[in-house]
Short mmCIF file of C-alpha atoms and ligand atoms in Angstrom, two decimals:
data_model
loop_
_atom_site.label_atom_id
_atom_site.label_comp_id
_atom_site.label_asym_id
_atom_site.label_seq_id
_atom_site.Cartn_x
_atom_site.Cartn_y
_atom_site.Cartn_z
CA MET A 1 -28.51 19.70 12.88
CA LYS A 2 -25.30 21.78 10.49
CA ASN A 3 -22.13 19.63 10.04
CA SER A 4 -20.44 22.47 11.74
CA ILE A 5 -20.37 19.34 14.67
CA ILE A 6 -18.04 17.06 13.18
CA SER A 7 -14.56 17.71 14.79
CA GLN A 8 -11.85 19.40 14.09
CA ARG A 9 -10.21 16.05 14.32
CA ILE A 10 -12.08 15.14 10.84
CA GLN A 11 -12.30 17.66 9.20
CA ASN A 12 -8.15 18.23 9.02
CA ILE A 13 -8.02 14.82 7.15
CA ALA A 14 -9.00 14.27 3.22
CA GLU A 15 -11.25 11.55 2.04
CA SER A 16 -8.39 8.98 0.55
CA ALA A 17 -7.84 9.39 -3.25
CA THR A 18 -7.65 5.93 -4.03
CA LEU A 19 -11.06 5.64 -2.54
CA GLU A 20 -12.33 8.69 -4.11
CA MET A 21 -11.56 7.75 -7.34
CA THR A 22 -12.33 4.32 -7.69
CA ARG A 23 -15.85 4.83 -5.90
CA ARG A 24 -16.07 8.43 -8.82
CA SER A 25 -15.49 5.02 -11.68
CA ARG A 26 -18.38 3.26 -10.19
CA GLU A 27 -20.47 5.75 -10.06
CA LEU A 28 -20.09 6.87 -14.08
CA LYS A 29 -20.26 3.09 -14.72
CA ALA A 30 -23.37 3.16 -12.92
CA ARG A 31 -25.03 5.59 -15.30
CA GLY A 32 -23.94 3.89 -18.29
CA LEU A 33 -20.10 4.56 -18.98
CA ASP A 34 -17.71 2.30 -20.74
CA ILE A 35 -14.91 3.56 -17.35
CA ILE A 36 -11.35 1.13 -17.13
CA ASN A 37 -10.97 1.80 -13.87
CA LEU A 38 -7.31 1.74 -13.20
CA SER A 39 -7.43 3.62 -9.00
CA ILE A 40 -7.27 0.86 -6.82
CA GLY A 41 -4.48 -1.05 -6.02
CA GLU A 42 -6.16 -4.38 -5.85
CA PRO A 43 -5.45 -7.68 -7.31
CA ASP A 44 -8.39 -8.60 -10.36
CA PHE A 45 -8.13 -12.38 -9.29
CA ASN A 46 -9.79 -14.25 -7.27
CA THR A 47 -9.71 -15.60 -3.19
CA PRO A 48 -8.52 -18.66 -3.82
CA ASP A 49 -11.08 -21.62 -3.37
CA PRO A 50 -9.09 -23.57 0.01
CA VAL A 51 -9.02 -20.08 1.23
CA LYS A 52 -13.22 -19.82 0.81
CA ASP A 53 -13.65 -23.53 2.01
CA ALA A 54 -11.90 -22.53 5.67
CA ALA A 55 -13.93 -19.92 5.96
CA LYS A 56 -17.35 -21.66 4.82
CA ASP A 57 -15.93 -24.35 7.38
CA ALA A 58 -15.72 -22.18 9.63
CA ILE A 59 -19.26 -21.28 9.72
CA ASN A 60 -20.28 -24.46 9.49
CA ASN A 61 -18.26 -25.35 12.91
CA ASN A 62 -19.75 -22.12 14.90
CA ILE A 63 -16.58 -20.67 14.95
CA THR A 64 -18.73 -17.25 15.05
CA HIS A 65 -18.54 -15.86 18.37
CA TYR A 66 -16.09 -12.96 19.29
CA PRO A 67 -12.85 -13.29 19.09
CA PRO A 68 -9.89 -12.79 21.44
CA VAL A 69 -8.70 -8.79 20.77
CA ALA A 70 -5.66 -9.83 19.29
CA GLY A 71 -7.09 -12.50 17.10
CA PHE A 72 -7.60 -16.28 17.33
CA LYS A 73 -4.16 -17.70 18.86
CA ILE A 74 -4.00 -20.07 16.05
CA LEU A 75 -3.61 -17.42 13.64
CA GLN A 76 -1.10 -15.24 15.81
CA GLU A 77 1.07 -18.83 16.10
CA ALA A 78 0.75 -19.03 12.73
CA ILE A 79 2.07 -15.91 11.52
CA SER A 80 4.67 -16.35 13.76
CA GLU A 81 5.73 -18.95 11.92
CA LYS A 82 4.69 -17.51 8.56
CA LEU A 83 7.87 -15.32 9.62
CA LYS A 84 10.40 -17.14 10.51
CA ARG A 85 9.85 -19.02 7.49
CA ASP A 86 9.17 -16.33 4.56
CA ASN A 87 10.84 -13.57 6.61
CA ASN A 88 14.09 -15.67 8.82
CA LEU A 89 11.62 -13.25 12.51
CA GLU A 90 11.44 -14.76 15.27
CA TYR A 91 8.62 -13.13 16.90
CA PRO A 92 6.22 -14.95 19.53
CA PRO A 93 2.75 -14.72 18.87
CA GLU A 94 1.89 -12.35 21.33
CA GLN A 95 4.19 -9.91 19.88
CA ILE A 96 1.42 -10.52 16.71
CA VAL A 97 -1.95 -8.13 16.58
CA ILE A 98 -4.31 -9.31 13.77
CA SER A 99 -6.18 -6.20 12.51
CA ASN A 100 -9.34 -5.12 10.36
CA GLY A 101 -6.34 -4.76 7.28
CA ALA A 102 -3.52 -3.55 7.69
CA LYS A 103 -4.77 0.06 7.38
CA GLN A 104 -6.19 -0.43 10.92
CA SER A 105 -2.30 -2.47 11.94
CA LEU A 106 -0.89 1.31 10.97
CA ALA A 107 -4.10 3.36 12.37
CA ASN A 108 -3.21 1.46 15.56
CA ILE A 109 0.72 1.93 15.54
CA PHE A 110 0.51 5.54 15.28
CA LEU A 111 -2.97 5.75 17.07
CA SER A 112 -0.59 3.97 20.11
CA ILE A 113 2.52 5.55 19.70
CA LEU A 114 1.99 9.62 18.64
CA ASP A 115 1.14 12.52 20.79
CA PRO A 116 0.37 16.08 19.66
CA GLY A 117 3.78 17.44 17.20
CA ASP A 118 5.19 14.18 17.52
CA GLU A 119 6.94 14.15 14.27
CA VAL A 120 6.72 10.58 11.44
CA ILE A 121 9.39 10.61 8.72
CA ILE A 122 7.85 9.07 5.01
CA ALA A 123 9.21 9.08 1.68
CA ALA A 124 7.54 10.73 -0.91
CA PRO A 125 6.10 9.35 -2.76
CA TYR A 126 4.01 8.21 -0.06
CA TRP A 127 0.64 5.81 -0.08
CA VAL A 128 -1.68 8.31 0.37
CA SER A 129 -3.47 7.03 4.00
CA TYR A 130 0.05 7.11 5.67
CA ALA A 131 -0.74 10.63 5.68
CA ASP A 132 -3.96 11.08 7.30
CA ILE A 133 -3.84 8.29 9.63
CA ILE A 134 -0.67 10.19 11.20
CA LYS A 135 -2.41 13.35 10.93
CA LEU A 136 -5.68 11.55 12.61
CA ALA A 137 -3.10 10.45 15.09
CA GLY A 138 -1.85 14.12 16.20
CA GLY A 139 1.23 13.76 14.74
CA LYS A 140 3.23 15.63 12.50
CA VAL A 141 3.96 13.92 8.49
CA VAL A 142 7.77 15.02 7.78
CA ALA A 143 7.33 14.06 4.13
CA LEU A 144 10.66 13.70 2.62
CA PRO A 145 11.04 13.78 -1.87
CA THR A 146 12.60 11.57 -3.79
CA ASP A 147 12.67 11.40 -7.46
CA ILE A 148 12.15 9.19 -10.44
CA GLU A 149 15.27 9.89 -11.81
CA ASN A 150 16.42 7.78 -8.75
CA HIS A 151 13.90 5.54 -8.56
CA PHE A 152 12.19 7.42 -5.97
CA LYS A 153 14.45 5.92 -3.78
CA LEU A 154 15.49 7.32 -0.47
CA ARG A 155 18.86 8.24 0.38
CA PRO A 156 19.94 7.83 3.99
CA GLU A 157 21.44 10.56 4.36
CA LYS A 158 18.41 12.75 3.71
CA LEU A 159 17.02 10.13 6.28
CA ALA A 160 19.97 11.39 9.13
CA ALA A 161 19.35 14.73 8.32
CA ALA A 162 15.98 14.79 8.92
CA ILE A 163 15.27 12.84 12.67
CA ASN A 164 15.76 15.98 15.09
CA LYS A 165 14.02 15.54 18.98
CA LYS A 166 10.42 15.28 17.46
CA THR A 167 11.13 12.43 15.65
CA LYS A 168 9.35 9.12 16.75
CA ALA A 169 9.08 6.74 14.01
CA PHE A 170 10.66 6.08 9.96
CA LEU A 171 7.71 4.10 8.14
CA PHE A 172 9.03 2.50 5.09
CA ASN A 173 7.44 0.42 1.99
CA SER A 174 9.16 -1.39 -0.29
CA PRO A 175 7.87 -3.11 -2.68
CA SER A 176 6.32 1.03 -2.97
CA ASN A 177 3.20 1.84 -3.53
CA PRO A 178 2.67 4.29 -5.39
CA THR A 179 5.95 3.43 -7.31
CA GLY A 180 6.63 0.17 -7.26
CA MET A 181 10.13 0.04 -6.45
CA VAL A 182 12.17 -2.23 -4.37
CA TYR A 183 14.60 -1.05 -2.50
CA THR A 184 18.31 -3.71 -2.92
CA VAL A 185 19.91 -4.91 -0.02
CA ALA A 186 22.11 -2.77 0.53
CA GLU A 187 20.04 -0.14 -0.05
CA MET A 188 18.26 -0.67 3.15
CA ALA A 189 21.76 -1.68 5.21
CA ASP A 190 21.57 2.05 4.90
CA LEU A 191 19.18 3.05 5.87
CA ALA A 192 19.89 0.93 8.94
CA GLU A 193 23.26 1.92 9.48
CA VAL A 194 21.52 5.33 9.75
CA LEU A 195 18.36 4.60 11.97
CA LYS A 196 20.79 2.12 14.44
CA LYS A 197 22.18 5.17 15.94
CA TYR A 198 18.00 6.08 16.82
CA PRO A 199 17.36 3.33 19.61
CA ASP A 200 14.06 5.37 20.51
CA LEU A 201 12.77 5.89 16.48
CA LEU A 202 9.90 3.36 15.93
CA VAL A 203 10.58 1.82 12.42
CA VAL A 204 7.64 0.91 10.90
CA SER A 205 7.51 -1.20 7.95
CA ASP A 206 4.44 -1.59 5.31
CA GLU A 207 5.19 -4.89 3.51
CA ILE A 208 2.13 -5.74 2.35
CA TYR A 209 3.36 -6.24 -1.37
CA GLU A 210 6.00 -9.15 -0.23
CA HIS A 211 5.60 -11.28 -3.19
CA ILE A 212 4.72 -9.47 -5.69
CA ILE A 213 7.98 -8.71 -7.00
CA TYR A 214 9.28 -9.43 -10.39
CA ASN A 215 12.78 -10.57 -9.53
CA GLY A 216 14.68 -12.08 -6.42
CA LYS A 217 13.32 -12.46 -3.31
CA HIS A 218 11.12 -9.45 -0.08
CA VAL A 219 13.66 -9.27 2.24
CA SER A 220 12.42 -6.99 5.68
CA LEU A 221 13.81 -4.84 6.86
CA ALA A 222 13.14 -5.84 10.45
CA SER A 223 15.72 -8.76 9.71
CA PHE A 224 18.59 -6.00 9.65
CA PRO A 225 19.48 -7.04 13.74
CA GLU A 226 20.95 -3.86 14.20
CA ILE A 227 17.80 -2.55 14.67
CA LYS A 228 14.55 -5.39 14.96
CA ASP A 229 14.34 -4.40 18.62
CA GLN A 230 13.32 -1.04 17.07
CA THR A 231 11.46 -2.31 14.42
CA VAL A 232 8.08 -3.10 13.53
CA VAL A 233 6.48 -5.58 10.64
CA VAL A 234 3.23 -4.47 8.78
CA ASN A 235 1.80 -7.15 6.42
CA GLY A 236 -1.46 -8.56 5.64
CA VAL A 237 -3.39 -10.88 3.53
CA SER A 238 -5.54 -8.47 1.17
CA LYS A 239 -2.69 -8.16 -1.44
CA CYS A 240 -1.86 -11.51 -2.06
CA TYR A 241 -3.86 -13.22 -1.32
CA ALA A 242 -6.54 -10.84 -3.39
CA MET A 243 -8.22 -11.47 -0.01
CA THR A 244 -8.54 -7.30 -0.15
CA GLY A 245 -12.27 -7.90 1.04
CA TRP A 246 -11.66 -10.04 4.26
CA ARG A 247 -10.18 -6.97 6.04
CA ILE A 248 -7.19 -9.40 7.75
CA GLY A 249 -4.03 -7.58 8.81
CA TYR A 250 -1.46 -7.32 11.55
CA MET A 251 1.51 -6.06 13.31
CA ALA A 252 4.53 -7.73 15.00
CA GLY A 253 6.75 -6.20 16.69
CA PRO A 254 7.99 -4.72 20.26
CA LEU A 255 6.06 -6.04 23.11
CA PHE A 256 5.27 -3.23 25.26
CA LEU A 257 3.32 -1.85 21.42
CA ALA A 258 1.67 -5.19 20.98
CA LYS A 259 -0.13 -4.29 24.17
CA ALA A 260 -1.02 -0.72 23.36
CA CYS A 261 -2.15 -1.77 19.87
CA THR A 262 -4.80 -4.33 21.85
CA LYS A 263 -5.38 -2.10 24.17
CA LEU A 264 -6.31 0.24 21.74
CA GLN A 265 -8.05 -1.83 19.58
CA GLY A 266 -9.81 -3.59 22.30
CA GLN A 267 -11.94 -0.50 23.07
CA TYR A 268 -12.30 0.37 19.42
CA THR A 269 -13.12 -2.38 17.25
CA SER A 270 -12.61 -5.86 19.51
CA GLY A 271 -10.88 -8.60 17.42
CA PRO A 272 -10.83 -8.94 13.59
CA GLY A 273 -13.52 -10.66 11.64
CA THR A 274 -13.69 -14.78 12.72
CA ILE A 275 -14.62 -16.24 9.73
CA SER A 276 -11.89 -13.83 7.81
CA GLN A 277 -9.32 -15.00 10.15
CA MET A 278 -10.49 -18.99 9.70
CA ALA A 279 -9.55 -18.04 5.32
CA ALA A 280 -6.20 -15.81 6.79
CA LEU A 281 -5.40 -18.89 8.66
CA LYS A 282 -5.31 -20.71 5.40
CA ALA A 283 -3.44 -18.32 3.30
CA ILE A 284 -0.35 -18.47 5.37
CA GLN A 285 0.21 -21.62 6.19
CA ASN A 286 0.70 -22.60 2.57
CA PRO A 287 4.07 -21.22 2.31
CA PRO A 288 4.69 -18.54 -0.54
CA GLN A 289 7.17 -21.09 -2.83
CA ASP A 290 4.35 -24.16 -2.97
CA SER A 291 1.43 -21.96 -3.49
CA GLU A 292 0.93 -21.70 -7.50
CA TYR A 293 -1.92 -19.10 -6.90
CA ILE A 294 0.86 -16.29 -6.26
CA HIS A 295 3.01 -18.25 -9.04
CA VAL A 296 -0.27 -17.40 -11.93
CA MET A 297 -0.98 -14.01 -10.27
CA VAL A 298 2.07 -12.39 -9.99
CA SER A 299 3.53 -13.92 -13.65
CA ALA A 300 0.16 -12.15 -14.84
CA PHE A 301 1.09 -9.08 -13.14
CA LYS A 302 4.81 -8.66 -14.73
CA ASN A 303 2.87 -9.44 -18.13
CA ARG A 304 0.87 -6.41 -17.90
CA ARG A 305 3.54 -4.44 -16.56
CA ASP A 306 5.92 -4.88 -18.81
CA LEU A 307 2.74 -4.63 -21.77
CA LEU A 308 1.76 -1.12 -19.20
CA VAL A 309 5.86 0.44 -19.86
CA GLU A 310 6.17 -0.60 -23.14
CA LYS A 311 3.03 1.46 -23.95
CA ILE A 312 3.76 4.43 -22.10
CA LYS A 313 7.19 4.46 -23.28
CA ASP A 314 5.78 4.94 -27.02
CA ILE A 315 3.22 7.93 -25.12
CA PRO A 316 5.14 11.54 -25.95
CA GLY A 317 5.86 13.59 -22.59
CA ILE A 318 5.82 10.94 -20.06
CA LYS A 319 8.91 10.32 -17.52
CA THR A 320 8.92 6.57 -16.79
CA TYR A 321 10.66 3.92 -15.75
CA VAL A 322 10.65 0.34 -15.08
CA PRO A 323 8.57 -1.15 -11.71
CA GLU A 324 10.41 -3.90 -9.38
CA GLY A 325 7.11 -4.51 -7.83
CA ALA A 326 4.31 -3.86 -6.27
CA PHE A 327 0.52 -3.86 -9.65
CA TYR A 328 1.79 0.54 -9.90
CA LEU A 329 3.23 2.14 -11.96
CA PHE A 330 3.75 6.30 -11.06
CA PRO A 331 4.67 8.56 -14.28
CA ASP A 332 6.18 12.00 -14.54
CA VAL A 333 3.33 13.39 -16.78
CA SER A 334 4.75 17.00 -15.47
CA SER A 335 5.42 17.86 -18.92
CA TYR A 336 1.49 18.68 -19.62
CA PHE A 337 0.89 21.12 -17.18
CA GLY A 338 0.09 24.23 -19.18
CA LYS A 339 -1.29 22.71 -22.07
CA SER A 340 -5.01 22.40 -23.52
CA ASP A 341 -7.70 20.79 -26.32
CA GLY A 342 -8.58 24.47 -26.45
CA GLU A 343 -11.26 23.94 -24.30
CA THR A 344 -9.96 22.51 -20.85
CA THR A 345 -6.21 23.74 -19.16
CA ILE A 346 -4.40 21.05 -17.64
CA HIS A 347 -2.48 22.94 -14.61
CA ASN A 348 -1.62 19.44 -12.57
CA ALA A 349 -1.98 15.70 -12.32
CA THR A 350 -5.32 16.00 -10.67
CA ASP A 351 -6.47 18.09 -13.43
CA PHE A 352 -4.03 15.31 -16.11
CA CYS A 353 -6.32 12.50 -14.38
CA LEU A 354 -10.06 13.96 -14.17
CA TYR A 355 -9.38 15.09 -18.05
CA LEU A 356 -8.98 11.46 -19.12
CA LEU A 357 -11.45 10.37 -16.99
CA ASP A 358 -13.87 12.43 -19.09
CA LYS A 359 -12.78 12.51 -22.81
CA ALA A 360 -10.65 8.57 -22.24
CA ASN A 361 -12.96 7.03 -20.01
CA VAL A 362 -10.00 6.75 -17.70
CA ALA A 363 -9.54 6.16 -14.07
CA LEU A 364 -6.41 7.36 -12.54
CA VAL A 365 -5.37 8.34 -9.69
CA THR A 366 -3.64 12.16 -8.94
CA GLY A 367 0.51 12.05 -7.39
CA ASP A 368 -0.49 15.09 -5.38
CA ALA A 369 -2.60 12.70 -2.89
CA PHE A 370 0.64 10.61 -2.82
CA GLY A 371 3.28 13.37 -2.23
CA ASP A 372 4.53 14.70 -5.60
CA PRO A 373 2.31 16.26 -7.83
CA ARG A 374 4.15 15.83 -10.90
CA CYS A 375 3.27 12.24 -11.40
CA VAL A 376 -0.13 10.42 -11.36
CA ARG A 377 -0.80 6.54 -10.43
CA ILE A 378 -1.45 3.52 -12.98
CA SER A 379 -2.84 0.57 -11.02
CA TYR A 380 -2.31 -2.56 -13.60
CA ALA A 381 -3.47 -4.71 -11.66
CA THR A 382 -6.05 -5.45 -14.85
CA SER A 383 -6.54 -7.37 -17.59
CA ILE A 384 -4.42 -6.94 -20.87
CA ASP A 385 -7.13 -5.92 -22.91
CA LEU A 386 -8.05 -3.52 -20.59
CA LEU A 387 -5.03 -1.84 -20.55
CA GLU A 388 -3.97 -2.00 -24.15
CA GLU A 389 -7.32 -0.32 -24.57
CA ALA A 390 -6.93 1.98 -22.09
CA MET A 391 -3.57 2.99 -23.07
CA LYS A 392 -5.10 3.41 -26.64
CA ARG A 393 -7.35 5.96 -25.07
CA ILE A 394 -5.10 8.34 -22.65
CA LYS A 395 -2.85 7.91 -26.42
CA THR A 396 -5.45 9.61 -28.25
CA ALA A 397 -6.51 11.62 -26.08
CA LEU A 398 -3.65 13.53 -24.91
CA LYS A 399 -2.72 14.55 -28.97
CA ASN A 400 -5.59 16.71 -28.73
CA LEU A 401 -4.06 19.17 -25.62
CA ILE A 402 -0.89 21.28 -27.46
N1 PMP B 501 -0.50 -0.83 2.73
C1 PMP B 501 -0.64 -0.65 1.78
C2 PMP B 501 0.89 0.78 0.88
C3 PMP B 501 -1.71 -0.25 1.13
O1 PMP B 501 -1.34 -0.40 -0.76
C4 PMP B 501 -2.17 -0.37 1.41
C5 PMP B 501 -3.64 -1.27 0.44
N2 PMP B 501 -4.28 -0.93 0.58
C6 PMP B 501 -2.40 -0.99 2.54
C7 PMP B 501 -1.30 -1.32 3.30
C8 PMP B 501 -3.92 -1.46 3.34
O2 PMP B 501 -3.33 -3.09 2.84
P1 PMP B 501 -5.22 -3.47 3.36
O3 PMP B 501 -6.09 -2.84 4.91
O4 PMP B 501 -6.21 -3.76 2.84
O5 PMP B 501 -5.00 -4.92 3.87
N1 LIG B 502 -4.00 0.03 -1.42
C1 LIG B 502 -5.32 0.35 -2.64
C2 LIG B 502 -4.76 1.80 -2.96
O1 LIG B 502 -3.59 2.42 -2.28
C3 LIG B 502 -6.34 0.08 -1.68
C4 LIG B 502 -7.07 1.28 -1.81
C5 LIG B 502 -7.18 2.01 -0.63
O2 LIG B 502 -7.05 1.09 0.62
O3 LIG B 502 -6.19 3.09 -0.47
O4 LIG B 502 -5.31 1.70 -4.64
#
């Protein structure tokens, strides 16, 4: 049988570039190469012990049968409490759907709302999977470029100019993957001012990095009352509780959307794993300000960010800035395009990443995958020692490009 059996739907989407680069570095490591992987966006911390204990209790107490499709009521209630406690948002439990990671929540939402040709506006650079999830659902991505000089922030007039009859949704992400930028309250208010004029346009606010902010506190786009009814919040436990492998995310939004996502989920995955749900419950019940764990993790990320920014500034030809959240830096490396070490010529950001993988044994992700071909993404969710070593190697390898 030939691979032509694979549907056009799947042929039209790309492999996740973040996961692909991680797979490549794992393969090279397995072959004995000393690779430093700065391509994956996941905390290098382990899941907190009380969370692990809650999972063990779930097994011992035989919480191992099929869960309700939208997740356990007790977890929906805890998320409802959390949204009130941390974000000043009112979402009753029935408006919350728990899924296998925020990735599935996003897929549920776009599969629930998009018909062929419908448009979704996103600011570029954007997280890799946004574009392919939207395409998979039959939608058209309308990516609005931003630039490093303006800290990759989308201006309201640009958003207003892009909205038309086909616009079904606006997808927003702060703190941002891949840039680490955090929108101010005033900047969000300006966007809300535009969005409120289109009450049928769904606003999808991905807040998965909400606790990883270095100054101040996260504000949810849904907390602007003028757009609350048209907004769906997407969040999860992967990043802020170091629980990437447990696969628990959720959406909180209009009831009709929660019902559609539940119907869809009921036909293709059912509710997420019971043991993971009980672990997530433990994580979410603890207010973040009381969580020693989050403080330790965020202050470690801050130190790493400071080190990375300092080291990058020391490398000629890289344009950078200071990210305010998440654990990514997205510098502009385009001044290296056209340069060569005599053997390899760097034509674009993908060549730049492959060159560093080959010559410095450091894995980064090309900006092309995030909708900005001038940049590369560096994930600094790794130890200070490894970061220092990686930057040393990168600097040495880039010196050979002229
Ligand atoms: N949104 C963003 C911006 C992300 O970086 C990630 C991490 N891959 C996700 C959503 C999905 O996270 P998960 O599926 O692990 O909950
Ligand atoms: N969000 C992470 C990243 O951007 C995890 C990998 C993925 O799912 O893309 O690297």
